[in-house]
């Protein structure tokens, strides 16, 4: 099989790749992202730049630049063909988990968290909701000074905590443990009941998902703007219909198109809801969600 390179370059963005690898860069203007180079792991905070409009990257100190395929070639040390194939399998192909891939070991501990915190209040998360999701402000360890959010599997085993910074201009905004593969899981999947006739909202982030759930609707979060074969398996496992509703920015809308085409290809029942520019699911009211979830698909 030889993947369609033109199609891949047209539909898969650098932003999607960065999110897949868990790489966080800071914004620089409307179309650029800047940070330390994730390819040679340098210390210069301005060495690596992504042009979102042209869908290109460049490392000014060591690695050079290029397209999404060049990025994967350099990061994974692959040929052009195998890099394109890797991207295709990640974003297009519905496959089972590779035999040599290790599953995540459930955690045997729980973090001691503060369920009532000013940041949570600002995000309209009451202590009751925080306790339900077992998320809160952490005062120690890797997640110190962050809102720690547990990620669980479908059997409610805690696999990892993600830490969300409560301050502006702190990188990364979302801190995942080293080696954790977020692309293999769906946030809040443990609370999705099998076979219900009501649709499940598919959103990007934790707080979008929590907001929708708190208003009485089922929701899961991709923890990004890509979807993997493992996540597709989880979607199929519930036997539910879905509403795909990502953020209304350019990245979200591009991801809607790509993910939508994948869901169609694997015969998952869903409808796409495109939000207005700069609007996010977290901003929607209960009435908005009821209108969207109406059984018209």
PDB file of C-alpha atoms in Angstrom, residues 116-126 164-168 207 282:
ATOM      1  CA  UNK A 116     -13.147  23.746  45.870  1.00  0.00           C
ATOM      2  CA  UNK A 117     -10.743  26.187  44.257  1.00  0.00           C
ATOM      3  CA  UNK A 118     -11.169  29.658  42.688  1.00  0.00           C
ATOM      4  CA  UNK A 119     -10.043  28.377  39.282  1.00  0.00           C
ATOM      5  CA  UNK A 120     -12.710  25.670  39.319  1.00  0.00           C
ATOM      6  CA  UNK A 121     -15.345  28.208  40.369  1.00  0.00           C
ATOM      7  CA  UNK A 122     -14.302  30.386  37.415  1.00  0.00           C
ATOM      8  CA  UNK A 123     -14.908  27.395  35.122  1.00  0.00           C
ATOM      9  CA  UNK A 124     -18.325  26.804  36.759  1.00  0.00           C
ATOM     10  CA  UNK A 125     -17.202  23.567  38.348  1.00  0.00           C
ATOM     11  CA  UNK A 126     -18.779  23.116  41.765  1.00  0.00           C
ATOM     12  CA  UNK A 164      -3.982  21.917  33.854  1.00  0.00           C
ATOM     13  CA  UNK A 165      -2.096  25.089  34.770  1.00  0.00           C
ATOM     14  CA  UNK A 166      -4.123  27.798  36.501  1.00  0.00           C
ATOM     15  CA  UNK A 167      -1.842  30.616  35.320  1.00  0.00           C
ATOM     16  CA  UNK A 168      -1.496  32.345  31.963  1.00  0.00           C
ATOM     17  CA  UNK A 207     -13.661  21.206  30.531  1.00  0.00           C
ATOM     18  CA  UNK A 282     -18.092  24.939  27.237  1.00  0.00           C
TER      19      UNK A 282
END
